[in-house]
Short mmCIF file of C-alpha atoms and ligand atoms in Angstrom, two decimals:
data_model
loop_
_atom_site.label_atom_id
_atom_site.label_comp_id
_atom_site.label_asym_id
_atom_site.label_seq_id
_atom_site.Cartn_x
_atom_site.Cartn_y
_atom_site.Cartn_z
CA UNK J 16 -5.96 32.92 -50.58
CA UNK J 17 -5.21 34.36 -53.97
CA UNK J 18 -2.28 33.80 -56.27
CA UNK J 19 -1.66 36.24 -59.10
CA UNK J 20 0.82 35.44 -61.86
CA UNK J 21 2.28 38.29 -63.89
CA UNK J 22 4.38 37.24 -66.86
CA UNK J 23 5.79 39.13 -69.78
CA UNK J 24 8.97 40.44 -71.35
CA UNK J 25 11.45 42.75 -69.62
CA UNK J 26 10.54 46.42 -69.35
CA UNK J 27 6.78 45.85 -69.59
CA UNK J 28 6.42 47.24 -66.07
CA UNK J 29 5.69 43.95 -64.31
CA UNK J 30 7.51 44.81 -61.11
CA UNK J 31 5.98 48.29 -60.63
CA UNK J 32 2.57 46.80 -61.37
CA UNK J 33 3.06 43.87 -59.02
CA UNK J 34 4.33 46.13 -56.23
CA UNK J 35 1.34 48.46 -56.57
CA UNK J 36 -1.18 45.59 -56.65
CA UNK J 37 0.50 43.87 -53.69
CA UNK J 38 0.25 47.06 -51.67
CA UNK J 39 -3.40 47.60 -52.52
CA UNK J 40 -4.36 44.01 -51.67
CA UNK J 41 -1.98 43.61 -48.72
CA UNK J 42 -0.30 40.54 -50.20
CA UNK J 43 3.32 39.54 -50.85
CA UNK J 44 5.12 40.54 -54.04
CA UNK J 45 7.62 37.97 -55.28
CA UNK J 46 10.12 39.15 -57.90
CA UNK J 47 11.39 35.89 -59.44
CA UNK J 48 13.65 37.63 -61.96
CA UNK J 49 15.78 38.73 -59.00
CA UNK J 50 16.52 35.07 -58.23
CA UNK J 51 17.88 34.46 -61.74
CA UNK J 52 19.77 37.74 -61.56
CA UNK J 53 21.37 36.67 -58.28
CA UNK J 54 22.56 33.38 -59.77
CA UNK J 55 23.82 35.18 -62.90
CA UNK J 56 25.82 37.68 -60.85
CA UNK J 57 27.17 34.94 -58.59
CA UNK J 58 28.46 33.00 -61.63
CA UNK J 59 30.01 36.15 -63.17
CA UNK J 60 31.71 36.80 -59.83
CA UNK J 61 33.24 33.32 -59.96
CA UNK J 62 34.46 33.92 -63.50
CA UNK J 63 32.02 31.38 -64.90
CA UNK J 64 30.35 31.91 -68.27
CA UNK J 65 26.61 32.01 -67.34
CA UNK J 66 25.76 29.99 -70.47
CA UNK J 67 28.12 27.15 -69.53
CA UNK J 68 25.60 24.64 -68.20
CA UNK J 69 28.21 22.21 -66.91
CA UNK J 70 30.09 24.78 -64.84
CA UNK J 71 26.96 26.60 -63.67
CA UNK J 72 25.36 23.32 -62.56
CA UNK J 73 28.52 22.23 -60.79
CA UNK J 74 28.52 25.45 -58.77
CA UNK J 75 24.83 25.50 -57.85
CA UNK J 76 25.26 23.31 -54.74
CA UNK J 77 27.51 26.03 -53.21
CA UNK J 78 24.68 28.50 -53.46
CA UNK J 79 22.15 28.93 -50.69
CA UNK J 80 19.31 31.23 -51.67
CA UNK J 81 16.69 32.39 -49.22
CA UNK J 82 13.76 34.72 -49.71
CA UNK J 83 12.68 36.96 -46.86
CA UNK J 84 10.02 39.61 -46.69
CA UNK J 85 10.79 42.64 -44.56
CA UNK J 86 7.95 45.18 -44.32
CA UNK J 87 6.50 43.60 -47.42
CA UNK J 88 9.76 44.00 -49.37
CA UNK J 89 11.54 41.02 -50.80
CA UNK J 90 15.11 40.46 -49.65
CA UNK J 91 17.27 37.75 -51.20
CA UNK J 92 19.92 36.22 -49.00
CA UNK J 93 22.77 34.68 -50.94
CA UNK J 94 24.73 32.42 -48.62
CA UNK J 95 23.35 34.46 -45.73
CA UNK J 96 24.17 37.90 -47.22
CA UNK J 97 21.51 40.26 -48.58
CA UNK J 98 21.94 41.08 -52.28
CA UNK J 99 21.53 44.67 -53.44
CA UNK J 100 21.51 46.71 -56.63
CA UNK J 101 24.44 44.82 -58.13
CA UNK J 102 21.83 42.50 -59.70
CA UNK J 103 20.22 45.39 -61.59
CA UNK J 104 23.03 46.27 -64.02
CA UNK J 105 22.80 45.54 -67.76
CA UNK J 106 25.51 42.83 -67.33
CA UNK J 107 23.41 41.21 -64.61
CA UNK J 108 20.39 41.26 -66.95
CA UNK J 109 22.29 39.42 -69.69
CA UNK J 110 23.75 36.91 -67.20
CA UNK J 111 20.28 36.30 -65.75
CA UNK J 112 18.88 35.67 -69.20
CA UNK J 113 21.69 33.17 -69.90
CA UNK J 114 21.36 31.18 -66.65
CA UNK J 115 17.58 31.21 -66.92
CA UNK J 116 17.81 29.07 -70.08
CA UNK J 117 19.50 26.26 -68.14
CA UNK J 118 17.37 23.37 -66.88
CA UNK J 119 19.45 22.87 -63.73
CA UNK J 120 18.93 26.51 -62.70
CA UNK J 121 15.18 26.42 -63.31
CA UNK J 122 14.93 23.17 -61.34
CA UNK J 123 17.05 24.69 -58.56
CA UNK J 124 14.64 27.64 -58.20
CA UNK J 125 11.35 25.80 -58.75
CA UNK J 126 10.46 24.85 -55.19
CA UNK J 127 11.75 28.14 -53.69
CA UNK J 128 9.14 29.91 -55.79
CA UNK J 129 6.32 27.39 -55.27
CA UNK J 130 6.80 27.15 -51.52
CA UNK J 131 6.13 30.84 -51.00
CA UNK J 132 2.80 30.56 -52.78
CA UNK J 133 1.81 27.48 -50.82
CA UNK J 134 0.86 29.32 -47.64
CA UNK J 135 0.64 32.96 -48.71
CA UNK J 136 -1.44 35.07 -51.02
CA UNK J 137 1.08 36.32 -53.55
CA UNK J 138 1.56 38.29 -56.69
CA UNK J 139 4.55 36.81 -58.48
CA UNK J 140 6.17 38.17 -61.59
CA UNK J 141 8.46 36.46 -64.07
CA UNK J 142 8.33 34.65 -67.38
CA UNK J 143 6.84 31.25 -66.57
CA UNK J 144 4.73 31.86 -63.48
CA UNK J 145 1.39 31.17 -65.15
CA UNK J 146 2.70 28.29 -67.25
CA UNK J 147 5.12 26.41 -64.96
CA UNK J 148 5.49 27.76 -61.43
CA UNK J 149 1.87 28.43 -60.49
CA UNK J 150 -0.25 26.94 -63.29
CA UNK J 151 -3.12 26.94 -60.78
CA UNK J 152 -2.90 30.71 -60.13
CA UNK J 153 -6.36 32.23 -59.83
CA UNK J 154 -5.40 35.26 -61.93
CA UNK J 155 -2.86 35.26 -64.75
CA UNK J 156 -1.82 38.38 -66.60
CA UNK J 157 0.55 38.48 -69.53
CA UNK J 158 1.81 42.04 -69.60
CA UNK J 159 3.52 43.37 -72.65
CA UNK J 160 4.29 46.58 -74.53
CA UNK J 161 6.09 47.47 -77.76
CA UNK J 162 9.88 47.00 -77.66
CA UNK J 163 10.31 50.78 -78.14
CA UNK J 164 8.07 51.65 -75.19
CA UNK J 165 9.81 49.07 -72.98
CA UNK J 166 13.32 50.19 -73.98
CA UNK J 167 12.37 53.81 -73.25
CA UNK J 168 11.17 52.89 -69.76
CA UNK J 169 14.22 50.71 -69.01
CA UNK J 170 16.58 53.47 -70.23
CA UNK J 171 14.90 56.02 -67.94
CA UNK J 172 15.09 53.56 -65.04
CA UNK J 173 18.82 52.87 -65.53
CA UNK J 174 19.68 56.56 -65.99
CA UNK J 175 17.79 57.43 -62.82
CA UNK J 176 19.94 54.90 -60.99
CA UNK J 177 23.08 56.57 -62.35
CA UNK J 178 23.93 53.64 -64.63
CA UNK J 179 25.55 55.00 -67.79
CA UNK J 180 24.13 53.66 -71.04
CA UNK J 181 22.39 54.71 -74.27
CA UNK J 182 18.85 54.15 -75.51
CA UNK J 183 20.18 52.25 -78.55
CA UNK J 184 22.17 49.86 -76.35
CA UNK J 185 19.19 49.24 -74.07
CA UNK J 186 16.93 48.64 -77.08
CA UNK J 187 19.34 46.19 -78.75
CA UNK J 188 19.89 44.24 -75.51
CA UNK J 189 16.18 44.15 -74.83
CA UNK J 190 15.37 42.69 -78.24
CA UNK J 191 18.15 40.13 -77.80
CA UNK J 192 16.90 39.17 -74.34
CA UNK J 193 13.28 38.95 -75.59
CA UNK J 194 14.46 36.49 -78.24
CA UNK J 195 16.44 34.42 -75.71
CA UNK J 196 13.59 34.35 -73.21
CA UNK J 197 10.77 33.57 -75.61
CA UNK J 198 12.47 31.02 -77.86
CA UNK J 199 14.40 28.97 -75.32
CA UNK J 200 13.35 25.34 -75.06
CA UNK J 201 12.64 25.47 -71.33
CA UNK J 202 9.79 27.51 -69.86
CA UNK J 203 9.79 30.10 -72.64
CA UNK J 204 8.20 33.45 -71.95
CA UNK J 205 4.79 32.82 -73.51
CA UNK J 206 1.28 33.51 -72.19
CA UNK J 207 -0.57 30.69 -70.43
CA UNK J 208 -3.73 29.51 -72.24
CA UNK J 209 -5.86 31.11 -69.56
CA UNK J 210 -3.89 34.35 -69.15
CA UNK J 211 -5.37 37.78 -69.79
CA UNK J 212 -3.21 39.64 -72.32
CA UNK J 213 -2.58 43.25 -71.45
CA UNK J 214 -0.61 45.60 -73.72
CA UNK J 215 0.27 48.72 -71.76
CA UNK J 216 2.23 50.60 -74.47
CA UNK J 217 -0.35 53.37 -74.23
CA UNK J 218 -1.16 53.07 -70.54
CA UNK J 219 0.35 54.86 -67.56
CA UNK J 220 1.56 52.84 -64.57
CA UNK J 221 -1.62 53.83 -62.68
CA UNK J 222 -3.79 52.85 -65.65
CA UNK J 223 -2.12 49.43 -65.78
CA UNK J 224 -2.58 48.91 -62.03
CA UNK J 225 -6.27 49.87 -62.26
CA UNK J 226 -6.83 47.49 -65.18
CA UNK J 227 -5.28 44.61 -63.24
CA UNK J 228 -7.08 45.42 -59.99
CA UNK J 229 -10.35 45.33 -61.92
CA UNK J 230 -9.58 41.81 -63.14
CA UNK J 231 -8.48 40.68 -59.66
CA UNK J 232 -11.52 42.18 -57.91
CA UNK J 233 -13.87 40.54 -60.40
CA UNK J 234 -12.20 37.21 -59.63
CA UNK J 235 -12.45 37.76 -55.86
CA UNK J 236 -16.14 38.68 -56.15
CA UNK J 237 -16.82 35.65 -58.30
CA UNK J 238 -15.16 33.38 -55.76
CA UNK J 239 -17.24 34.75 -52.92
CA UNK J 240 -20.51 34.01 -54.71
CA UNK J 241 -21.97 30.93 -53.05
CA UNK J 242 -24.79 29.99 -55.42
CA UNK J 243 -26.18 31.17 -58.73
CA UNK J 244 -29.90 32.16 -58.47
CA UNK J 245 -31.19 29.12 -60.37
CA UNK J 246 -29.18 26.76 -58.21
CA UNK J 247 -30.45 28.47 -55.08
CA UNK J 248 -34.12 28.07 -56.04
CA UNK J 249 -33.70 24.45 -57.13
CA UNK J 250 -31.83 23.70 -53.94
CA UNK J 251 -34.71 24.97 -51.80
CA UNK J 252 -37.28 22.92 -53.74
CA UNK J 253 -35.19 19.76 -53.65
CA UNK J 254 -34.47 20.25 -49.94
CA UNK J 255 -38.20 20.41 -49.19
CA UNK J 256 -38.93 17.30 -51.24
CA UNK J 257 -36.06 15.25 -49.83
CA UNK J 258 -36.56 16.27 -46.22
CA UNK J 259 -40.25 15.28 -46.50
CA UNK J 260 -39.50 11.86 -47.95
CA UNK J 261 -36.26 10.74 -46.28
CA UNK J 262 -34.69 10.91 -42.88
CA UNK J 263 -31.43 12.72 -43.57
CA UNK J 264 -28.74 13.08 -40.95
CA UNK J 265 -25.73 15.27 -41.69
CA UNK J 266 -22.50 15.11 -39.73
CA UNK J 267 -19.11 16.83 -40.03
CA UNK J 268 -20.42 19.99 -41.71
CA UNK J 269 -17.82 21.94 -39.74
CA UNK J 270 -15.16 20.21 -41.90
CA UNK J 271 -16.36 21.89 -45.09
CA UNK J 272 -13.89 24.57 -46.25
CA UNK J 273 -15.57 27.99 -46.35
CA UNK J 274 -13.67 28.96 -49.49
CA UNK J 275 -11.15 27.81 -52.05
CA UNK J 276 -11.15 25.08 -54.67
CA UNK J 277 -12.38 21.71 -53.47
CA UNK J 278 -12.55 18.32 -55.16
CA UNK J 279 -15.33 16.65 -53.20
CA UNK J 280 -15.35 12.87 -53.47
CA UNK J 281 -18.18 10.63 -52.41
CA UNK J 282 -19.19 7.00 -52.72
CA UNK J 283 -22.05 6.56 -55.16
CA UNK J 284 -25.01 4.38 -54.35
CA UNK J 285 -27.91 5.95 -56.21
CA UNK J 286 -28.98 8.97 -58.29
CA UNK J 287 -30.12 10.71 -55.13
CA UNK J 288 -26.49 11.09 -53.92
CA UNK J 289 -25.80 14.17 -55.98
CA UNK J 290 -28.93 15.83 -54.53
CA UNK J 291 -28.13 14.70 -51.00
CA UNK J 292 -24.76 16.41 -51.25
CA UNK J 293 -26.25 19.37 -53.11
CA UNK J 294 -28.77 20.19 -50.38
CA UNK J 295 -26.37 19.69 -47.47
CA UNK J 296 -23.26 21.37 -48.91
CA UNK J 297 -23.30 25.11 -48.20
CA UNK J 298 -21.70 26.16 -51.50
CA UNK J 299 -22.63 25.50 -55.09
CA UNK J 300 -21.51 22.18 -56.49
CA UNK J 301 -20.30 21.54 -59.98
CA UNK J 302 -20.21 18.03 -61.36
CA UNK J 303 -19.56 16.03 -64.49
CA UNK J 304 -22.63 14.62 -66.15
CA UNK J 305 -23.03 12.47 -69.26
CA UNK J 306 -23.31 14.57 -72.38
CA UNK J 307 -26.54 12.92 -73.54
CA UNK J 308 -28.42 15.13 -71.06
CA UNK J 309 -27.19 18.23 -72.86
CA UNK J 310 -28.67 17.16 -76.19
CA UNK J 311 -32.20 17.84 -74.92
CA UNK J 312 -32.74 21.62 -75.59
CA UNK J 313 -34.29 22.90 -72.32
CA UNK J 314 -32.54 20.27 -70.26
CA UNK J 315 -29.18 21.51 -71.50
CA UNK J 316 -29.73 25.02 -70.04
CA UNK J 317 -31.11 23.59 -66.82
CA UNK J 318 -28.14 21.27 -66.43
CA UNK J 319 -25.62 24.02 -67.02
CA UNK J 320 -27.35 26.37 -64.58
CA UNK J 321 -27.32 23.53 -62.08
CA UNK J 322 -23.53 23.33 -62.44
CA UNK J 323 -23.20 20.28 -64.65
CA UNK J 324 -20.24 19.91 -67.01
CA UNK J 325 -20.91 17.70 -70.07
CA UNK J 326 -18.80 14.54 -70.19
CA UNK J 327 -18.39 12.04 -72.98
CA UNK J 328 -18.32 8.76 -71.14
CA UNK J 329 -17.29 6.84 -74.24
CA UNK J 330 -13.60 7.67 -74.00
CA UNK J 331 -11.08 10.14 -72.61
CA UNK J 332 -12.90 13.47 -72.68
CA UNK J 333 -9.98 15.86 -72.24
CA UNK J 334 -12.16 18.95 -72.75
CA UNK J 335 -14.48 17.96 -69.89
CA UNK J 336 -11.54 17.30 -67.59
CA UNK J 337 -10.06 20.68 -68.46
CA UNK J 338 -13.38 22.35 -67.64
CA UNK J 339 -13.51 20.46 -64.37
CA UNK J 340 -10.00 21.67 -63.49
CA UNK J 341 -11.00 25.26 -64.23
CA UNK J 342 -13.95 24.97 -61.82
CA UNK J 343 -11.76 23.86 -58.90
CA UNK J 344 -9.04 26.31 -59.87
CA UNK J 345 -11.55 29.15 -59.73
CA UNK J 346 -12.20 28.37 -56.08
CA UNK J 347 -15.38 26.33 -56.63
CA UNK J 348 -16.32 22.84 -55.54
CA UNK J 349 -16.31 20.00 -57.99
CA UNK J 350 -18.19 16.90 -56.80
CA UNK J 351 -16.96 13.57 -58.12
CA UNK J 352 -17.68 9.93 -57.61
CA UNK J 353 -14.31 8.18 -57.86
CA UNK J 354 -16.01 4.79 -58.32
CA UNK J 355 -16.77 6.01 -61.85
CA UNK J 356 -20.40 5.04 -61.88
CA UNK J 357 -23.15 4.11 -59.45
CA UNK J 358 -22.39 1.07 -57.34
CA UNK J 359 -25.59 -0.21 -55.84
CA UNK J 360 -23.77 -2.22 -53.17
CA UNK J 361 -23.71 -0.17 -50.00
CA UNK J 362 -20.18 -1.03 -48.94
CA UNK J 363 -17.85 1.24 -50.94
CA UNK J 364 -14.91 -1.04 -50.16
CA UNK J 365 -16.28 -3.44 -52.77
CA UNK J 366 -15.07 -1.27 -55.64
CA UNK J 367 -11.91 0.01 -57.26
CA UNK J 368 -11.51 3.73 -57.71
CA UNK J 369 -10.38 5.61 -60.82
CA UNK J 370 -7.60 8.19 -60.91
CA UNK J 371 -9.56 11.18 -62.32
CA UNK J 372 -10.30 12.89 -59.00
CA UNK J 373 -6.61 12.94 -58.07
CA UNK J 374 -5.71 14.25 -61.48
CA UNK J 375 -8.17 17.13 -61.22
CA UNK J 376 -6.92 17.98 -57.71
CA UNK J 377 -3.33 17.97 -58.97
CA UNK J 378 -4.00 20.29 -61.89
CA UNK J 379 -6.24 22.66 -59.94
CA UNK J 380 -4.13 22.55 -56.76
CA UNK J 381 -7.35 21.98 -54.81
CA UNK J 382 -7.83 20.17 -51.52
CA UNK J 383 -9.89 16.96 -51.55
CA UNK J 384 -12.92 16.46 -49.35
CA UNK J 385 -14.17 12.95 -48.48
CA UNK J 386 -17.91 12.45 -48.08
CA UNK J 387 -19.61 9.20 -47.17
CA UNK J 388 -23.24 8.47 -47.97
CA UNK J 389 -24.38 5.81 -45.56
CA UNK J 390 -27.68 4.06 -45.74
CA UNK J 391 -29.24 0.80 -44.66
CA UNK J 392 -30.49 0.01 -48.15
CA UNK J 393 -30.24 1.00 -51.74
CA UNK J 394 -33.78 1.16 -53.15
CA UNK J 395 -36.08 4.11 -52.74
CA UNK J 396 -38.26 3.67 -49.67
CA UNK J 397 -40.36 6.33 -48.01
CA UNK J 398 -38.57 7.69 -44.93
CA UNK J 399 -35.44 5.67 -45.50
CA UNK J 400 -32.60 6.70 -43.18
CA UNK J 401 -29.61 8.22 -44.92
CA UNK J 402 -26.53 9.75 -43.37
CA UNK J 403 -24.26 12.24 -45.16
CA UNK J 404 -20.90 12.33 -43.42
CA UNK J 405 -18.37 15.04 -44.27
CA UNK J 406 -14.77 14.16 -43.41
CA UNK J 407 -11.84 16.47 -42.88
CA UNK J 408 -10.40 17.93 -46.09
CA UNK J 409 -7.11 16.46 -47.22
CA UNK J 410 -4.84 19.37 -48.08
CA UNK J 411 -3.19 19.50 -51.47
CA UNK J 412 0.20 19.30 -49.75
CA UNK J 413 -0.86 16.03 -48.06
CA UNK J 414 -1.88 14.31 -51.28
CA UNK J 415 1.66 13.21 -52.13
CA UNK J 416 1.99 14.85 -55.53
CA UNK J 417 5.47 15.29 -56.88
CA UNK J 418 5.64 14.76 -60.61
CA UNK J 419 1.97 14.50 -61.50
CA UNK J 420 2.05 10.85 -62.62
CA UNK J 421 -1.00 8.61 -63.10
CA UNK J 422 0.23 6.52 -60.15
CA UNK J 423 0.18 9.61 -57.91
CA UNK J 424 -3.32 10.52 -59.10
CA UNK J 425 -4.54 7.02 -58.28
CA UNK J 426 -2.86 7.03 -54.86
CA UNK J 427 -4.38 10.41 -54.00
CA UNK J 428 -7.83 9.22 -55.06
CA UNK J 429 -7.41 6.00 -53.08
CA UNK J 430 -6.32 7.98 -50.03
CA UNK J 431 -9.54 9.99 -50.14
CA UNK J 432 -11.58 6.91 -50.84
CA UNK J 433 -10.08 5.05 -47.88
CA UNK J 434 -11.15 8.02 -45.78
CA UNK J 435 -14.69 7.73 -47.18
CA UNK J 436 -14.79 4.06 -46.16
CA UNK J 437 -13.41 4.96 -42.75
CA UNK J 438 -16.10 7.64 -42.24
CA UNK J 439 -18.82 5.10 -42.92
CA UNK J 440 -17.17 2.50 -40.70
CA UNK J 441 -16.61 0.24 -43.70
CA UNK J 442 -13.37 -1.30 -42.67
CA UNK J 443 -14.01 -4.89 -43.63
CA UNK J 444 -13.97 -6.33 -47.12
CA UNK J 445 -16.47 -6.94 -48.69
CA UNK J 446 -19.91 -6.77 -47.16
CA UNK J 447 -23.21 -8.04 -48.45
CA UNK J 448 -25.44 -6.26 -45.97
CA UNK J 449 -28.46 -4.40 -47.34
CA UNK J 450 -30.58 -5.02 -50.40
CA UNK J 451 -29.16 -4.85 -53.89
CA UNK J 452 -31.17 -3.04 -56.53
O1 DC K 530 12.30 40.17 -64.92
P1 DC K 530 13.84 40.32 -64.96
O2 DC K 530 14.31 41.24 -66.04
O3 DC K 530 14.38 40.68 -63.62
O4 DC K 530 14.40 38.85 -65.29
C1 DC K 530 15.75 38.59 -65.47
C2 DC K 530 15.92 37.37 -66.41
O5 DC K 530 15.49 36.22 -65.75
C3 DC K 530 15.13 37.46 -67.68
O6 DC K 530 15.99 37.59 -68.81
C4 DC K 530 14.37 36.20 -67.81
C5 DC K 530 14.69 35.42 -66.59
N1 DC K 530 13.49 34.99 -65.85
C6 DC K 530 12.96 33.78 -66.18
O7 DC K 530 13.44 33.11 -67.07
N2 DC K 530 11.88 33.31 -65.47
C7 DC K 530 11.33 34.04 -64.50
N3 DC K 530 10.28 33.55 -63.82
C8 DC K 530 11.86 35.30 -64.18
C9 DC K 530 12.93 35.76 -64.90
#
């Protein structure tokens, strides 16, 4: 699945670009501006000033908006009736800009937009797709062009449709709308931190499409890559060593998602856990590791090549968490130990979990994968029996996120951790079986 967010001011050519890319990739194109336009036109039709938040909000419950895709083309049904070109007039544009500044309208449209991207690969254009609607989109483009170039294009578009206007009028309205859209308090039209900025003032429509396809294809290729070469070699060497010194049984490998972002969570008994998962998981793992390792010159390169992300364990390391989110967002697997640190007791039920894993899953929109390391003892012993049990992934939509609160992060982490305990058959509290190191 791939989600592409195209944001930028009016007239930058977002919709032609998105249509062309959608066609080339065989995915759905969602024009979110049309939703705001539909609400704007509906309010005008009722004689309501589209900037009057009270009246607009009061009328929203009478409005039933549905999005359908017929032969790949988006159709908006307003109270069961398909809307047409009436939402493309200059008046509709100004009304759309006015209603789009209202919190109640943005809230009203939020889930309609998100739901489409939940189960489909989409390219969605608008103003806040990369920042608010799909912050976890794999590709984000902020498309812009000079106001003159955009007004020229919009004027040609309107004239071709037989709508009478002048270039000056289009230019003035465009500048006014740009100001409204980019300075409003709610979801202003600004690039996301991780968006690629593309100015197409000097590019043709085909040139713009090619530039974006290049970015998208690079992303798709990157996501398909299973291991980097260094990781692959290390993995072989570690596999040989571990298989010769331990009896490792792996179950549930069929549960491992073949692609897409994953936050893998495991109980943590000893240092060997990260290697046990590394050699049995068929895709490269990334993990957080204390930053002290990265201070040793050669070690630092080795750790990075091995997929480690430096973490300051002294306090809240926001940068490390952001990097971890990016990994899962880019369709990779991030391995975490929600117990926070190694717990030598072999019954994971003996510990409390932290909320970090849930938080990373929320921000990256990744599924969570429970893994249980089960062993009859903690200390290193030649030919010790160890079982690595992969559970079924818990889908993002099953993790109970609504507002992204710390409580939700903790609940999601606990849900996965309960599953880990279940996989290992650790249902009773607490156990003192096995040796303690
Ligand atoms: O892209 P467009 O010209 O059809 O958008 C119409 C208006 O809707 C525009 O002035 C800004 C607003 N809009 C928005 O605020 N957020 C979106 N995701 C899409 C459009």
